[in-house]
PDB file of C-alpha atoms and ligand atoms in Angstrom:
ATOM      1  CA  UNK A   1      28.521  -5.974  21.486  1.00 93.00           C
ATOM      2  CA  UNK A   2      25.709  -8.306  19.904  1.00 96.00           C
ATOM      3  CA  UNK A   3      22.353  -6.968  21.524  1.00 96.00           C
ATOM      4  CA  UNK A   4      19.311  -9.284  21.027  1.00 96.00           C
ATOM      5  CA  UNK A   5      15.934  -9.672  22.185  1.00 96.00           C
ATOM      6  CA  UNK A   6      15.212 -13.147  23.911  1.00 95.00           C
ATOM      7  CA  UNK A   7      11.665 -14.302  24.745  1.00 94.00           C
ATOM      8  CA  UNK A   8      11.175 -17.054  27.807  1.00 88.00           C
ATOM      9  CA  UNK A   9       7.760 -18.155  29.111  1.00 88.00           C
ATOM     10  CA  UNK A  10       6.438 -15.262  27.163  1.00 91.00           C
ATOM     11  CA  UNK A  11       8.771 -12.641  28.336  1.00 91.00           C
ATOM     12  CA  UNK A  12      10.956 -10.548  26.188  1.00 93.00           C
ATOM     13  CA  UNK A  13      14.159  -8.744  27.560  1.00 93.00           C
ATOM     14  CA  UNK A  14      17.396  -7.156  25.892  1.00 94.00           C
ATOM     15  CA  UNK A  15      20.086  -8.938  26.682  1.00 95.00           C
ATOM     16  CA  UNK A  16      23.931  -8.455  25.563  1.00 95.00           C
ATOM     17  CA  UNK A  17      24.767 -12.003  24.141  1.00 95.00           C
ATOM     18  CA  UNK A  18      28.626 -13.542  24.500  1.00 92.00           C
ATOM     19  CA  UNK A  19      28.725 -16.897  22.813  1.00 87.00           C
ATOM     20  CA  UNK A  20      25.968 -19.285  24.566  1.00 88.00           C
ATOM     21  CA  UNK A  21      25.513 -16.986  27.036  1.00 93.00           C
ATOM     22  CA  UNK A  22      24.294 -13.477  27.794  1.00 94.00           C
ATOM     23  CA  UNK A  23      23.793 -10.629  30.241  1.00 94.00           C
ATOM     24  CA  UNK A  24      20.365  -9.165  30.400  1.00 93.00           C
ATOM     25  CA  UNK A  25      19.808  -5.417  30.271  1.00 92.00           C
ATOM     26  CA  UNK A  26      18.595  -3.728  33.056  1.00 89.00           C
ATOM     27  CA  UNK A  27      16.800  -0.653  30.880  1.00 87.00           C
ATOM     28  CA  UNK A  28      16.840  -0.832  26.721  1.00 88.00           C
ATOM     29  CA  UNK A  29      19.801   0.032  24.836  1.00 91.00           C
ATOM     30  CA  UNK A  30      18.432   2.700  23.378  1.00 89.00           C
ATOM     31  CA  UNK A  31      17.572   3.894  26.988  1.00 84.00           C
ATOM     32  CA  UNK A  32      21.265   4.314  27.886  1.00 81.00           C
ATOM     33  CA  UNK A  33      20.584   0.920  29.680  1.00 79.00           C
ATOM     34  CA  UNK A  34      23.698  -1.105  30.729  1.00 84.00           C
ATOM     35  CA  UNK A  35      23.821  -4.687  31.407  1.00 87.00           C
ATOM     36  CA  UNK A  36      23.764  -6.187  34.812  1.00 83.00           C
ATOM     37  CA  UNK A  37      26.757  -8.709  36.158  1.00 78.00           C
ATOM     38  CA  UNK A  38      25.181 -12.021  35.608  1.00 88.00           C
ATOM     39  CA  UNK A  39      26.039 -14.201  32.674  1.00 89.00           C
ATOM     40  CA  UNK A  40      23.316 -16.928  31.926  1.00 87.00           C
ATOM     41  CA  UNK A  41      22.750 -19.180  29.252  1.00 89.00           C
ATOM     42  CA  UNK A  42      20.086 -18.685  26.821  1.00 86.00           C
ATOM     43  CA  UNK A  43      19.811 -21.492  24.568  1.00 82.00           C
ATOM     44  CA  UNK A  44      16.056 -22.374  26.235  1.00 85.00           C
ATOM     45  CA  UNK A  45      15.164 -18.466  24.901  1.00 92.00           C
ATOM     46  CA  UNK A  46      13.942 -17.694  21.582  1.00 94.00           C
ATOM     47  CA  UNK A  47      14.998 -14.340  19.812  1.00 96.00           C
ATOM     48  CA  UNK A  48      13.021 -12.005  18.449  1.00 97.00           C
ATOM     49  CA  UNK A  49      13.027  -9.245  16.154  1.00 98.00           C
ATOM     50  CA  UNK A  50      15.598  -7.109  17.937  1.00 97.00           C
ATOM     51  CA  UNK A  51      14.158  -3.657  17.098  1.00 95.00           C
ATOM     52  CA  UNK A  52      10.173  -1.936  17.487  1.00 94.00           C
ATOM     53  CA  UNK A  53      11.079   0.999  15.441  1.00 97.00           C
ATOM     54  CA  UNK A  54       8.622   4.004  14.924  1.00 97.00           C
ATOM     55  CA  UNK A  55       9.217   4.087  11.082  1.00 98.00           C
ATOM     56  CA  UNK A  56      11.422   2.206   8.584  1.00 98.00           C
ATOM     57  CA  UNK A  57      12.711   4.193   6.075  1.00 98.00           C
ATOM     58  CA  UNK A  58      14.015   2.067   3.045  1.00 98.00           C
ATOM     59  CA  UNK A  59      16.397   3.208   0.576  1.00 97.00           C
ATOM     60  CA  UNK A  60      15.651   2.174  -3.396  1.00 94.00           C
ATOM     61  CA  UNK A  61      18.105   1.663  -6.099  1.00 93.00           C
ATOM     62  CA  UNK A  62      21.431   2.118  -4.208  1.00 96.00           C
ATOM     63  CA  UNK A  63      23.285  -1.119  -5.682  1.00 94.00           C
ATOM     64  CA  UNK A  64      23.839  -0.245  -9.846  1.00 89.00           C
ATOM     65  CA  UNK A  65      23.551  -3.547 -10.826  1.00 88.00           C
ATOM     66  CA  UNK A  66      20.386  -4.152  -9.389  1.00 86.00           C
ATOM     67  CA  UNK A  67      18.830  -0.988 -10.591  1.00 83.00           C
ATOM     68  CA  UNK A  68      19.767  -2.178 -13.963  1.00 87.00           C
ATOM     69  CA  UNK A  69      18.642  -5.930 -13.452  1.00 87.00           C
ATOM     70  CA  UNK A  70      15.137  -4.004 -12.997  1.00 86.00           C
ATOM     71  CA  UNK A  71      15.813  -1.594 -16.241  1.00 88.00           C
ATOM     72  CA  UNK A  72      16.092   1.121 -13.999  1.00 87.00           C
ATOM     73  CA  UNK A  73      17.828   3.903 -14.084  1.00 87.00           C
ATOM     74  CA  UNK A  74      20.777   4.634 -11.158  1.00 87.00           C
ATOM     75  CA  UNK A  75      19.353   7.678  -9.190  1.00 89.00           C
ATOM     76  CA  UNK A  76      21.473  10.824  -8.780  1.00 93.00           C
ATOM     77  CA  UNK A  77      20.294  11.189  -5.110  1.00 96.00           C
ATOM     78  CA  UNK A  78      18.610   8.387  -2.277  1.00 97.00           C
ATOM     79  CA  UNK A  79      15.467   7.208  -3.704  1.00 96.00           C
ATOM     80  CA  UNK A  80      13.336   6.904  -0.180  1.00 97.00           C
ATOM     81  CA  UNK A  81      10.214   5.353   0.552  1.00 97.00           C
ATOM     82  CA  UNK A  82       8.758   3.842   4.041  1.00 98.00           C
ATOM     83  CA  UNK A  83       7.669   0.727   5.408  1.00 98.00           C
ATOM     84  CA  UNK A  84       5.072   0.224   8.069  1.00 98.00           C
ATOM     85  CA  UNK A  85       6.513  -1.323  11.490  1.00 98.00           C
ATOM     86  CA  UNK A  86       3.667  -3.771  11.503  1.00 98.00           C
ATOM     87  CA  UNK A  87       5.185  -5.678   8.646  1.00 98.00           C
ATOM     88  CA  UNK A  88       8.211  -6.579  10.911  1.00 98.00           C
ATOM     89  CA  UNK A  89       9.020  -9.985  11.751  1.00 98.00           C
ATOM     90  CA  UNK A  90      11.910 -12.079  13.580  1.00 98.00           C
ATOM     91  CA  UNK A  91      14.276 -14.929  13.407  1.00 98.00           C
ATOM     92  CA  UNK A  92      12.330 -18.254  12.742  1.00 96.00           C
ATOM     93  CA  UNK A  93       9.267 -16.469  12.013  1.00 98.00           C
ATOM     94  CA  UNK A  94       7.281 -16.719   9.128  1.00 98.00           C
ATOM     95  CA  UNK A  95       6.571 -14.624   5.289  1.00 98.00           C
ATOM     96  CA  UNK A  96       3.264 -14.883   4.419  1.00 98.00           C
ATOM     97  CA  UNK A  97       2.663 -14.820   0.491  1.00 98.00           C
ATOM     98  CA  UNK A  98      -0.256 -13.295  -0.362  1.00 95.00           C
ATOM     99  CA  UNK A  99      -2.822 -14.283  -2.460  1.00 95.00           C
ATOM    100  CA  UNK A 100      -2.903 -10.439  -4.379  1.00 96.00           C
ATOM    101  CA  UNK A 101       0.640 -11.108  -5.811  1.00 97.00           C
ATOM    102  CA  UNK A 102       1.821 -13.512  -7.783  1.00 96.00           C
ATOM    103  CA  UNK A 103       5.103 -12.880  -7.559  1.00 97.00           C
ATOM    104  CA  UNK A 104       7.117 -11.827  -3.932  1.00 98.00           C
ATOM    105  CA  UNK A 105      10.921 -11.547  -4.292  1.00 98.00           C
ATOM    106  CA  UNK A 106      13.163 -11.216  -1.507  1.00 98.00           C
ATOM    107  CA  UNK A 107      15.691  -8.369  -1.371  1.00 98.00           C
ATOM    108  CA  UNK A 108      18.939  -8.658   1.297  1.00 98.00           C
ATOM    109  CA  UNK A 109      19.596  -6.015   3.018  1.00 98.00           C
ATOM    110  CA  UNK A 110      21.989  -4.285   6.213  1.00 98.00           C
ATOM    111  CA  UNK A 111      19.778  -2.410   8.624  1.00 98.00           C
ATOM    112  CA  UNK A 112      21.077   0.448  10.193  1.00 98.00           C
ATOM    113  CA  UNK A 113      19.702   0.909  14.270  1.00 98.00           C
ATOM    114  CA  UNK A 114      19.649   4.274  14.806  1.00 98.00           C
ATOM    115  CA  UNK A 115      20.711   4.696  18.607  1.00 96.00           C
ATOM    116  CA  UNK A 116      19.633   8.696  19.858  1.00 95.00           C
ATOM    117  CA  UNK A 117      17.408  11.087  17.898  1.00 97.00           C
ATOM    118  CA  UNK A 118      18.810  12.402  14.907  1.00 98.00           C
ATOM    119  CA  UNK A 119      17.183  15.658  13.116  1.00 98.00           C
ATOM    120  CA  UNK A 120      19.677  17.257  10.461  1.00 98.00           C
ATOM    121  CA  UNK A 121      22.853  15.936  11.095  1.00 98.00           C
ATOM    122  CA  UNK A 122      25.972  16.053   8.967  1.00 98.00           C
ATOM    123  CA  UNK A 123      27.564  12.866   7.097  1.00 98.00           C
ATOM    124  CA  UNK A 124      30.771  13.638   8.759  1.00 98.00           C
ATOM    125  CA  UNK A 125      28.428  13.574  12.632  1.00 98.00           C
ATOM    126  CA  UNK A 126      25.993  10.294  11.207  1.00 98.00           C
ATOM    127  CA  UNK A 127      27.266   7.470  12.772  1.00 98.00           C
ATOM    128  CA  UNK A 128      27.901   8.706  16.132  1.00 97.00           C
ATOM    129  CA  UNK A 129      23.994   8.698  16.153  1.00 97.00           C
ATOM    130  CA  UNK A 130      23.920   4.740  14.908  1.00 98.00           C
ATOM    131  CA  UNK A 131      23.736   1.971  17.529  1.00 97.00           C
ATOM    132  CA  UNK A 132      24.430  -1.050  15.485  1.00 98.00           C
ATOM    133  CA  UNK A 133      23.349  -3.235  12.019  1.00 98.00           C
ATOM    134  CA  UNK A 134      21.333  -5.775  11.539  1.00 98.00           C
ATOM    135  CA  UNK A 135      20.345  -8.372   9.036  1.00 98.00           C
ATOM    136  CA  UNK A 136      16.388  -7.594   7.082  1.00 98.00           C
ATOM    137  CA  UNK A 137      15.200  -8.813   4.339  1.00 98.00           C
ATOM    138  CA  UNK A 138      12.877  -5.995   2.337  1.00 98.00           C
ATOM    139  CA  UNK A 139       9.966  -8.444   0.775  1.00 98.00           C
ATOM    140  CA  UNK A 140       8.353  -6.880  -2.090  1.00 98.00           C
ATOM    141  CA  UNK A 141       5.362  -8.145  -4.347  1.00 98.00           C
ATOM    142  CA  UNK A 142       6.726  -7.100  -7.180  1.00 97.00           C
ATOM    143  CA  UNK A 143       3.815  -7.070  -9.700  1.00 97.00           C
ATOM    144  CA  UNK A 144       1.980  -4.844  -7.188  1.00 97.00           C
ATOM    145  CA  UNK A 145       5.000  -2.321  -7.042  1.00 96.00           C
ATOM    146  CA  UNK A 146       4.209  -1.891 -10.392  1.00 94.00           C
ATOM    147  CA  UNK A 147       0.493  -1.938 -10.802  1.00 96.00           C
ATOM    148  CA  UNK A 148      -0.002   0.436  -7.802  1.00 96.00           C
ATOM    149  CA  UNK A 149       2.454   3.098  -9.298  1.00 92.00           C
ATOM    150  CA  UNK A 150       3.880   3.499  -5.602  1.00 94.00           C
ATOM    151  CA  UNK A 151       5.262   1.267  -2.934  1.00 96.00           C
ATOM    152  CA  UNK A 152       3.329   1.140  -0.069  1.00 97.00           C
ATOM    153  CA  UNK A 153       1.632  -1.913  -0.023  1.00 97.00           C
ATOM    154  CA  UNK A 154       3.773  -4.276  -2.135  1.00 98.00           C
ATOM    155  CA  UNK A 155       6.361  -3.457   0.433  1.00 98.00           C
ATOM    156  CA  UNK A 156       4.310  -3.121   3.247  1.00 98.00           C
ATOM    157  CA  UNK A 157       2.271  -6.325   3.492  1.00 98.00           C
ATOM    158  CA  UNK A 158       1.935  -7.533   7.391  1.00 98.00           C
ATOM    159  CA  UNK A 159       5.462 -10.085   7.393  1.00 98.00           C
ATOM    160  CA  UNK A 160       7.353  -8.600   4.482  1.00 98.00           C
ATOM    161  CA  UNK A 161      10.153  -7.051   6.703  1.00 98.00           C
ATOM    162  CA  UNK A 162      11.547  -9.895   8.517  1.00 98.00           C
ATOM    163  CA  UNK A 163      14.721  -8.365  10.827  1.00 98.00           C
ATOM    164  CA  UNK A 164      17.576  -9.552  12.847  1.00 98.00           C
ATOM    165  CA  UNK A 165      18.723 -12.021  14.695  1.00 98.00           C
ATOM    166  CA  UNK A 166      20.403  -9.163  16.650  1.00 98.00           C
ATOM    167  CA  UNK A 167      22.197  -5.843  16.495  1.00 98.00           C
ATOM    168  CA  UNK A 168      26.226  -5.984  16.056  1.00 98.00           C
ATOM    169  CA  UNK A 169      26.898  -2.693  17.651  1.00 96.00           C
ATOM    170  CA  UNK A 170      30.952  -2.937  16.880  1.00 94.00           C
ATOM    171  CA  UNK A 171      30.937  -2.826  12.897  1.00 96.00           C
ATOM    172  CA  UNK A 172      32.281  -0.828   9.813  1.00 97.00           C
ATOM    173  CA  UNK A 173      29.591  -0.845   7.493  1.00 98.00           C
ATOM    174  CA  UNK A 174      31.593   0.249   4.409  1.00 97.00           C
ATOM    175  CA  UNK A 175      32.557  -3.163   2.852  1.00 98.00           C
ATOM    176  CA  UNK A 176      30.507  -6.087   4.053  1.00 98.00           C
ATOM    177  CA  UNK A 177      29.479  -9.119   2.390  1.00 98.00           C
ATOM    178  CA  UNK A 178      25.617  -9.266   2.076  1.00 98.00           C
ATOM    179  CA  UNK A 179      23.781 -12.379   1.000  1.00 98.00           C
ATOM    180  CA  UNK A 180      20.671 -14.195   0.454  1.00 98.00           C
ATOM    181  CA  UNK A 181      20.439 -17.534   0.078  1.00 98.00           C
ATOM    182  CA  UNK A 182      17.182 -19.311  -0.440  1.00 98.00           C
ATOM    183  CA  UNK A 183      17.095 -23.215   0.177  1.00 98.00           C
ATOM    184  CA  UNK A 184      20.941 -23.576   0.727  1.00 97.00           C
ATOM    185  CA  UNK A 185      20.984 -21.358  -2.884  1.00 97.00           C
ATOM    186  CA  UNK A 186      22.607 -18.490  -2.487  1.00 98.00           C
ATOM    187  CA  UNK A 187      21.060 -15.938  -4.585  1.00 97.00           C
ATOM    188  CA  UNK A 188      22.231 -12.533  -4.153  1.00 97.00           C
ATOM    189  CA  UNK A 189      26.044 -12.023  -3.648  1.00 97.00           C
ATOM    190  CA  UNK A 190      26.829  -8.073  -3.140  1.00 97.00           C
ATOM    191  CA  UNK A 191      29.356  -6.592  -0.856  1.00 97.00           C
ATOM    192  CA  UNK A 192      27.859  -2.805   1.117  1.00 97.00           C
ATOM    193  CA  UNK A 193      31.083  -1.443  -0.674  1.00 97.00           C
ATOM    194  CA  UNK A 194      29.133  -1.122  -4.320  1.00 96.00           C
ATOM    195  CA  UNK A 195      25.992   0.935  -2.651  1.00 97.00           C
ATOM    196  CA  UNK A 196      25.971   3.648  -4.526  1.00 96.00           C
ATOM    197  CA  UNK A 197      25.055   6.219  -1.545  1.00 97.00           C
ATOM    198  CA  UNK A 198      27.135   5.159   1.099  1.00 98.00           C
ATOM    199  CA  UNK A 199      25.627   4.713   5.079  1.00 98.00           C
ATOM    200  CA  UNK A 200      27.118   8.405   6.316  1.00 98.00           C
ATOM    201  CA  UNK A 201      25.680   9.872   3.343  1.00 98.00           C
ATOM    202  CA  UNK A 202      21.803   7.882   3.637  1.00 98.00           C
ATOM    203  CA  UNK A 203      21.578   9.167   7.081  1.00 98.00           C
ATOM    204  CA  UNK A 204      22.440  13.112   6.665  1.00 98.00           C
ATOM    205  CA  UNK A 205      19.897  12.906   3.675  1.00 98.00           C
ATOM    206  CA  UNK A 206      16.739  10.439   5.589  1.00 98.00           C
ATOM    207  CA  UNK A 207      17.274  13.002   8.747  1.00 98.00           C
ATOM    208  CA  UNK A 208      16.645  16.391   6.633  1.00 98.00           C
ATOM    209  CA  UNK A 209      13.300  14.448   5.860  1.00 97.00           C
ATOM    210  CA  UNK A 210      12.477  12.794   9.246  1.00 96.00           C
ATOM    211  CA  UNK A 211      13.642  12.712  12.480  1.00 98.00           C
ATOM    212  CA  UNK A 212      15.498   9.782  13.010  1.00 98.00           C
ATOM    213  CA  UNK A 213      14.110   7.949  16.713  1.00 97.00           C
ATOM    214  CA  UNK A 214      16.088   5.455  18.758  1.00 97.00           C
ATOM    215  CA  UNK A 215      14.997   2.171  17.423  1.00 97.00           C
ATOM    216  CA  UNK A 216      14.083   3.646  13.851  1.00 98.00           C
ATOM    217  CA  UNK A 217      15.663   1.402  11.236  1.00 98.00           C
ATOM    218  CA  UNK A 218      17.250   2.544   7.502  1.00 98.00           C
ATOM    219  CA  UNK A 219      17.366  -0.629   5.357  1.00 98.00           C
ATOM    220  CA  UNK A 220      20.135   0.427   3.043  1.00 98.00           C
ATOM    221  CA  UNK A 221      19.378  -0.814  -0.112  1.00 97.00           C
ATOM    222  CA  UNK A 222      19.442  -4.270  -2.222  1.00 97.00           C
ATOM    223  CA  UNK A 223      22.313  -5.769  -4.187  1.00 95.00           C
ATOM    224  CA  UNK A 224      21.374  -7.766  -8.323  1.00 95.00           C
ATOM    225  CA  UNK A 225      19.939 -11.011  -8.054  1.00 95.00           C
ATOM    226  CA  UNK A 226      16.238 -10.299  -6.111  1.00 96.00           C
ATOM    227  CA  UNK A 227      14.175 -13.427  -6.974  1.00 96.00           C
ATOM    228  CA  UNK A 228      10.921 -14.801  -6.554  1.00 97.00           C
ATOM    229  CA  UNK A 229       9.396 -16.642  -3.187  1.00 98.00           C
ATOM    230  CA  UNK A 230       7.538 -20.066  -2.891  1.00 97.00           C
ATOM    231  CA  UNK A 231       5.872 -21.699  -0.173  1.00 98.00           C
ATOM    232  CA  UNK A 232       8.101 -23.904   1.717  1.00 98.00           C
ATOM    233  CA  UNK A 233      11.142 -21.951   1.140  1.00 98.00           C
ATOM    234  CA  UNK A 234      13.512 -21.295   3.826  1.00 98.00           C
ATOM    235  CA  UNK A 235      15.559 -17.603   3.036  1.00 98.00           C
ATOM    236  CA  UNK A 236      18.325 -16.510   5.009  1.00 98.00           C
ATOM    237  CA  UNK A 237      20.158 -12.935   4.876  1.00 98.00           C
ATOM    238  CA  UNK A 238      23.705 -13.403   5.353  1.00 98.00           C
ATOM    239  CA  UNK A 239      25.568 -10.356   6.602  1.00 98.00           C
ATOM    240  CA  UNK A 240      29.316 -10.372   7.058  1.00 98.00           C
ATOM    241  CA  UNK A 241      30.369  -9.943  10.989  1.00 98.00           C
ATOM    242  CA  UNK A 242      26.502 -10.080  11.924  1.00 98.00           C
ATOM    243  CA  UNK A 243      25.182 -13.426  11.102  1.00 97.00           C
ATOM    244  CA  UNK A 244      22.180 -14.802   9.671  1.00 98.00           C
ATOM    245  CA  UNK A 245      18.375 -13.973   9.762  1.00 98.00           C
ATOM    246  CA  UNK A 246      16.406 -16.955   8.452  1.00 98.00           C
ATOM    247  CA  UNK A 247      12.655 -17.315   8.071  1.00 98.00           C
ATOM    248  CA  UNK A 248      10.366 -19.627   6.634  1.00 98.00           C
ATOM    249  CA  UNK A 249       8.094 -18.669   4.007  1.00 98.00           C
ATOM    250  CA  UNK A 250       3.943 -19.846   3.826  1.00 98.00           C
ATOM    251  CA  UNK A 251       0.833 -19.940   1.186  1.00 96.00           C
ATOM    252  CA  UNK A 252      -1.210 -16.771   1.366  1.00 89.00           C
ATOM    253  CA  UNK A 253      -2.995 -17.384   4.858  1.00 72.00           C
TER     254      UNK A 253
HETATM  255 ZN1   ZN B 301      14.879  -2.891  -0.892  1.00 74.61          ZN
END
């Protein structure tokens, strides 16, 4: 099932989409909400982020070859840090460069939707607690990453964690492509397969450190070929058997 959110004269709903068409939800997904009978078309809607998570926990490092493109080392265990939920943006939406970095890069990345409350579980147990993936893009000023000595705000500037366009609920995250192409570009080419801490194993380690909520997102990791931003640009995260989150990116407001 591909759940999205859909705003119309300023209301948002869940709805389950099927092509042009969708069914809205009568409580959220994450609710144990089911969707009523009637099918309308939602091409007058726009969609928004698809998830309001309490916490994002991001995963560095976990593609080799873009450790190395950074001169990092590869880590022996999931290298965690957190974003803030108020840098979350949707589909269309728009990255705001800021005028404390001069230099943002865009990082591709599947999103894992965790579906029901998770608090120690085992790899074997993890993705019976997942409800679906999703397409985000983990911005990151990257001169600020360094200069600050710790992530929190080059990662966590207000529109650096654009998400979506919905949640693919039926999915085998093991081996998908994931892209990001920046003006019709494509920049970063990586397949989930070469993460080097595999979904299962990311969320039996993030829920010995947090409790996982419904809604809380895991963004998985990056594959090589993170690049810089400009004004104007239009970058897209391309996920295999998901689709395609694109936003626009703007001068620092
Ligand atoms: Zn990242």
């Amino acid at each position: 099932m591909r759940i999205a959110v859909l705003e119309k004269d300023g209301r948002r709903s869940w709805y389950a989409l099927e092509g042009q068409k969708a069914r809205r939800f009568a409580r959220s997904p994450f609710d144990g909400g089911t969707v009523e009978s009637d099918l309308v078309a939602w091409t007058d809607a726009e969609l928004r982020a698809p998830v309001a998570p309490s916490k994002i926990v991001c995963v560095g490092r976990n593609y080799a070859a873009h450790a190395k493109e950074l001169g990092n080392e590869v880590p022996t265990e999931p290298l965690l840090f957190l974003k803030p939920p108020s840098a979350i943006i949707g589909p269309g939406e728009t990255v705001v460069l800021r005028a404390e970095s001069d230099k943002v890069e865009h990082e591709s990345e599947l999103a894992v939707v965790i579906g029901k409350r998770a608090t120690r579980v085992s790899r074997e147990e993890a993705l019976s607690y997942v409800l679906g993936y999703t397409c985000a893009n983990d911005v990151t000023a990257r001169d600020l990453q360094k200069k600050d000595g710790q992530w929190s705000r080059a990662k966590g500037f207000d529109t650096f964690c654009p998400v979506g366009p919905w949640i693919e609920t039926d999915l085998d995250p093991s081996d998908l492509s994931v892209k990001c192409i920046v003006d019709g570009q494509v920049r970063q080419d990586g397949r989930t397969s070469q993460m080097i801490f595999d979904v299962p194993t990311l969320i039996a380690y993030v829920s010995r450190a947090f409790t996982l909520e419904p809604g809380d997102l895991i963004l998985t990791g990056t594959p090589e070929g993170v690049g810089p931003l400009a004004p104007g640009n239009r970058v897209s995260v391309a996920i295999e058997k998901i689709g395609e989150l694109t936003v626009v990116v703007a001068s620092p407001a």
